[in-house]
Amino acid sequence: GAVVSQHPSRVICKSGTSVKIECRSLDFQATTMFWYRQFPKQSLMLMATSNEGSKATYEQGVEKDKFLINHASLTLSTLTVTSAHPEDSSFYICSAGLTSGGSGAQYFGPGTRLLVL
Amino acid sequence: QQPVQSPQAVILREGEDAVINCSSSKALYSVHWYRQKHGEAPVFLMILLKGGEQKGHDKISASFNEKKQQSSLYLTASQLSYSGTYFCGTVKTSYDKVIFGPGTSLSVIP
């Protein structure tokens, strides 16, 4: 149980294009979904928290107009990197939880490796 | 505020034990532990809530001392499959987000 999928697993795009990443909870309804960014050999940096049907809460320093998050249903959240630039290249990971906040476990998707040329 | 993890890295031979520590400067509601293998997403291991919990998971167990704002992860009789980076995540209140530590790289060699 508690399986989260993420698509695509890897994407290479040209600078200036937009990239959409999908995160789905396959066997449970996720109250909250989280989006993280991870640079090589570094920790997970939370970008934003999203709840179904409401606007995402972005962490300080994360541009909400650049990283658009849509949480359309209890099983699907999407992250769109708009007008991507080489500095946006990173490993993006989503996670889903049964509870909001820190009281419950988070189940992570397999991640999306983005390379912007 | 990001928790502190120690050690940064550890190399073990199969069958040896290891302890990974996680500490915070703030009062904590809970501590999470995750393991991430290279190129993969983190996998949930366990959550410990305030109250001085101790939990076990096969040969991996953890304790949480809320007074000291510290948690320790114990790996007993390590196996090759234990290799990876272990992250602790700390939570200040039940509605707060998880803040992940910098990670501890664990390598188990034959």
Tab-separated table of C-alpha atoms in Angstrom:
chain	number	residue	atom	x	y	z
A	1	GLY	CA	0.000	0.000	0.000
A	2	ALA	CA	0.836	3.738	-0.070
A	3	VAL	CA	2.227	3.875	-3.596
A	4	VAL	CA	2.940	7.196	-5.244
A	5	SER	CA	3.790	7.512	-8.912
A	6	GLN	CA	5.489	10.378	-10.643
A	7	HIS	CA	5.698	11.116	-14.336
A	8	PRO	CA	7.890	11.670	-16.231
A	9	SER	CA	10.886	10.092	-14.519
A	10	ARG	CA	13.315	12.057	-16.628
A	11	VAL	CA	12.950	15.060	-18.894
A	12	ILE	CA	15.363	17.106	-20.957
A	13	CYS	CA	14.107	20.397	-22.318
A	14	LYS	CA	15.357	23.574	-23.904
A	15	SER	CA	15.673	26.766	-21.949
A	16	GLY	CA	12.454	28.759	-22.005
A	17	THR	CA	10.057	25.846	-22.281
A	18	SER	CA	7.630	24.697	-19.607
A	19	VAL	CA	7.623	21.254	-18.061
A	20	LYS	CA	4.751	19.575	-16.237
A	21	ILE	CA	5.351	16.867	-13.651
A	22	GLU	CA	2.494	14.693	-12.400
A	23	CYS	CA	2.253	13.099	-8.981
A	24	ARG	CA	-0.387	10.493	-8.242
A	25	SER	CA	-1.265	8.524	-5.135
A	26	LEU	CA	-2.288	5.162	-6.558
A	27	ASP	CA	-3.915	3.317	-3.676
A	28	PHE	CA	-4.924	5.986	-1.207
A	29	GLN	CA	-6.418	9.447	-1.099
A	30	ALA	CA	-3.821	11.979	-0.105
A	31	THR	CA	-4.936	14.852	2.093
A	32	THR	CA	-1.772	16.707	1.362
A	33	MET	CA	0.914	16.536	-1.269
A	34	PHE	CA	4.370	17.983	-0.974
A	35	TRP	CA	6.865	19.016	-3.630
A	36	TYR	CA	10.581	18.841	-2.936
A	37	ARG	CA	13.706	19.702	-4.817
A	38	GLN	CA	16.953	17.862	-4.229
A	39	PHE	CA	20.416	18.742	-5.514
A	40	PRO	CA	23.099	16.033	-5.724
A	41	LYS	CA	24.226	14.796	-2.317
A	42	GLN	CA	22.007	17.303	-0.560
A	43	SER	CA	18.906	17.146	1.557
A	44	LEU	CA	15.277	17.475	0.525
A	45	MET	CA	14.199	21.082	0.258
A	46	LEU	CA	10.465	21.619	0.545
A	47	MET	CA	9.145	23.842	-2.218
A	48	ALA	CA	5.431	23.841	-1.503
A	49	THR	CA	2.576	22.068	0.217
A	50	SER	CA	-0.704	21.541	-1.560
A	51	ASN	CA	-4.137	20.453	-0.424
A	52	GLU	CA	-6.860	19.341	-2.788
A	53	GLY	CA	-8.984	22.205	-4.011
A	54	SER	CA	-6.989	24.990	-2.429
A	55	LYS	CA	-3.989	27.098	-3.343
A	56	ALA	CA	-0.589	25.718	-2.610
A	57	THR	CA	1.514	27.119	0.208
A	58	TYR	CA	4.974	27.992	-1.047
A	59	GLU	CA	8.129	28.075	1.015
A	60	GLN	CA	10.080	31.272	1.356
A	61	GLY	CA	12.192	31.938	-1.708
A	62	VAL	CA	10.158	29.710	-4.045
A	63	GLU	CA	8.555	31.681	-6.864
A	64	LYS	CA	4.921	30.672	-7.132
A	65	ASP	CA	4.624	32.051	-10.671
A	66	LYS	CA	7.554	29.957	-11.790
A	67	PHE	CA	6.578	26.729	-10.047
A	68	LEU	CA	2.847	26.347	-10.618
A	69	ILE	CA	1.147	23.729	-8.498
A	70	ASN	CA	-2.312	22.369	-9.147
A	71	HIS	CA	-3.944	19.864	-6.814
A	72	ALA	CA	-6.964	18.828	-8.856
A	73	SER	CA	-8.061	15.819	-6.830
A	74	LEU	CA	-7.182	13.764	-3.778
A	75	THR	CA	-4.963	11.595	-5.943
A	76	LEU	CA	-3.326	14.032	-8.362
A	77	SER	CA	-1.058	17.034	-8.015
A	78	THR	CA	0.969	18.641	-10.781
A	79	LEU	CA	4.021	20.865	-10.738
A	80	THR	CA	4.705	22.996	-13.796
A	81	VAL	CA	8.106	24.591	-14.131
A	82	THR	CA	7.425	27.583	-16.356
A	83	SER	CA	10.052	29.079	-18.642
A	84	ALA	CA	12.653	26.658	-17.352
A	85	HIS	CA	16.299	27.718	-17.204
A	86	PRO	CA	19.462	25.657	-16.634
A	87	GLU	CA	19.478	26.606	-12.937
A	88	ASP	CA	16.128	24.821	-12.588
A	89	SER	CA	17.818	21.522	-13.406
A	90	SER	CA	17.352	19.284	-10.398
A	91	PHE	CA	15.684	16.194	-8.979
A	92	TYR	CA	12.055	16.977	-8.160
A	93	ILE	CA	10.248	14.636	-5.789
A	94	CYS	CA	6.645	14.667	-4.676
A	95	SER	CA	5.243	13.010	-1.615
A	96	ALA	CA	1.745	12.347	-0.391
A	97	GLY	CA	0.429	12.114	3.113
A	98	LEU	CA	-2.751	10.988	4.753
A	99	THR	CA	-2.697	13.902	7.166
A	100	SER	CA	-1.699	17.499	6.813
A	101	GLY	CA	1.343	18.717	8.655
A	102	GLY	CA	3.833	16.532	10.399
A	103	SER	CA	1.802	13.938	12.210
A	104	GLY	CA	1.768	11.349	9.462
A	105	ALA	CA	4.147	9.518	7.211
A	106	GLN	CA	4.937	10.817	3.765
A	107	TYR	CA	5.098	8.468	0.828
A	108	PHE	CA	7.425	9.611	-1.891
A	109	GLY	CA	7.155	9.262	-5.625
A	110	PRO	CA	10.174	7.987	-7.576
A	111	GLY	CA	11.203	11.507	-8.570
A	112	THR	CA	11.691	13.404	-11.810
A	113	ARG	CA	15.124	14.330	-13.027
A	114	LEU	CA	14.918	17.599	-14.962
A	115	LEU	CA	17.728	18.789	-17.183
A	116	VAL	CA	17.336	22.166	-18.844
A	117	LEU	CA	19.744	22.842	-21.707
B	1	GLN	CA	15.764	25.296	11.423
B	2	GLN	CA	17.366	22.211	9.921
B	3	PRO	CA	18.179	19.407	12.384
B	4	VAL	CA	21.751	18.233	12.784
B	5	GLN	CA	22.669	14.672	11.918
B	6	SER	CA	25.758	12.742	12.922
B	7	PRO	CA	27.823	11.135	11.654
B	8	GLN	CA	27.903	12.571	8.136
B	9	ALA	CA	28.997	9.250	6.736
B	10	VAL	CA	29.754	5.781	8.014
B	11	ILE	CA	31.113	2.601	6.460
B	12	LEU	CA	30.223	-0.721	8.025
B	13	ARG	CA	31.005	-4.344	7.367
B	14	GLU	CA	28.042	-6.681	7.091
B	15	GLY	CA	26.839	-7.679	10.513
B	16	GLU	CA	28.115	-4.588	12.313
B	17	ASP	CA	25.881	-2.145	14.160
B	18	ALA	CA	25.472	1.592	13.628
B	19	VAL	CA	23.791	4.518	15.322
B	20	ILE	CA	22.700	7.677	13.555
B	21	ASN	CA	21.817	10.700	15.631
B	22	CYS	CA	19.497	13.596	14.935
B	23	SER	CA	19.199	16.667	17.110
B	24	SER	CA	17.262	19.891	17.022
B	25	SER	CA	17.588	23.236	18.771
B	26	LYS	CA	13.788	23.529	18.961
B	27	ALA	CA	11.169	21.585	20.883
B	28	LEU	CA	9.770	18.796	18.757
B	29	TYR	CA	6.413	17.132	18.228
B	30	SER	CA	7.749	14.222	16.212
B	31	VAL	CA	10.744	12.839	14.374
B	32	HIS	CA	10.597	10.997	11.050
B	33	TRP	CA	13.197	8.660	9.588
B	34	TYR	CA	13.612	7.904	5.886
B	35	ARG	CA	16.158	6.002	3.814
B	36	GLN	CA	17.092	7.004	0.279
B	37	LYS	CA	19.089	4.811	-2.058
B	38	HIS	CA	21.135	6.423	-4.782
B	39	GLY	CA	18.962	7.790	-7.579
B	40	GLU	CA	15.740	6.768	-5.869
B	41	ALA	CA	13.111	8.467	-3.758
B	42	PRO	CA	13.184	8.331	0.029
B	43	VAL	CA	11.366	5.469	1.722
B	44	PHE	CA	9.525	5.919	4.995
B	45	LEU	CA	10.995	3.980	7.938
B	46	MET	CA	9.187	5.243	11.022
B	47	ILE	CA	7.753	8.156	12.948
B	48	LEU	CA	8.318	8.758	16.643
B	49	LEU	CA	6.008	11.023	18.586
B	50	LYS	CA	6.841	12.984	21.707
B	51	GLY	CA	6.499	10.950	24.858
B	52	GLY	CA	9.842	9.218	24.770
B	53	GLU	CA	8.964	6.698	22.120
B	54	GLN	CA	11.016	3.817	20.977
B	55	LYS	CA	10.107	1.830	17.884
B	56	GLY	CA	11.446	-1.206	16.130
B	57	HIS	CA	11.308	-2.292	12.518
B	58	ASP	CA	13.018	-5.649	11.954
B	59	LYS	CA	16.623	-4.863	12.909
B	60	ILE	CA	16.170	-1.115	12.619
B	61	SER	CA	14.881	0.717	15.641
B	62	ALA	CA	14.784	4.280	16.885
B	63	SER	CA	14.301	6.298	20.028
B	64	PHE	CA	13.128	9.840	20.665
B	65	ASN	CA	14.073	11.857	23.709
B	66	GLU	CA	11.877	14.925	23.545
B	67	LYS	CA	13.553	16.592	26.522
B	68	LYS	CA	16.890	16.494	24.777
B	69	GLN	CA	15.261	17.124	21.390
B	70	GLN	CA	17.179	14.172	20.032
B	71	SER	CA	16.441	10.999	18.163
B	72	SER	CA	18.679	8.071	17.348
B	73	LEU	CA	18.307	5.397	14.682
B	74	TYR	CA	19.834	2.019	15.509
B	75	LEU	CA	20.811	-0.432	12.778
B	76	THR	CA	21.646	-3.873	14.129
B	77	ALA	CA	23.543	-6.607	12.296
B	78	SER	CA	23.654	-4.484	9.165
B	79	GLN	CA	22.913	-5.969	5.771
B	80	LEU	CA	24.074	-4.826	2.343
B	81	SER	CA	20.542	-3.600	1.682
B	82	TYR	CA	20.875	-1.064	4.491
B	83	SER	CA	23.204	1.055	2.367
B	84	GLY	CA	21.831	4.475	1.502
B	85	THR	CA	21.409	7.936	2.899
B	86	TYR	CA	19.353	8.233	6.059
B	87	PHE	CA	17.418	11.423	6.650
B	88	CYS	CA	15.744	12.442	9.834
B	89	GLY	CA	12.907	14.912	9.615
B	90	THR	CA	11.772	16.992	12.540
B	91	VAL	CA	8.334	18.462	13.176
B	92	LYS	CA	7.598	21.217	15.704
B	93	THR	CA	3.814	20.832	15.984
B	94	SER	CA	1.236	18.400	14.665
B	95	TYR	CA	0.338	20.819	11.877
B	96	ASP	CA	3.854	21.800	10.964
B	97	LYS	CA	5.876	20.656	7.985
B	98	VAL	CA	8.767	18.226	8.143
B	99	ILE	CA	12.239	19.750	8.026
B	100	PHE	CA	14.783	17.236	6.798
B	101	GLY	CA	18.315	16.964	8.097
B	102	PRO	CA	21.364	16.900	5.804
B	103	GLY	CA	21.464	13.108	5.753
B	104	THR	CA	23.891	10.409	6.863
B	105	SER	CA	25.460	8.275	4.176
B	106	LEU	CA	25.708	4.644	5.257
B	107	SER	CA	27.666	2.106	3.237
B	108	VAL	CA	27.631	-1.559	4.151
B	109	ILE	CA	30.409	-3.615	2.598
B	110	PRO	CA	30.835	-7.392	2.489
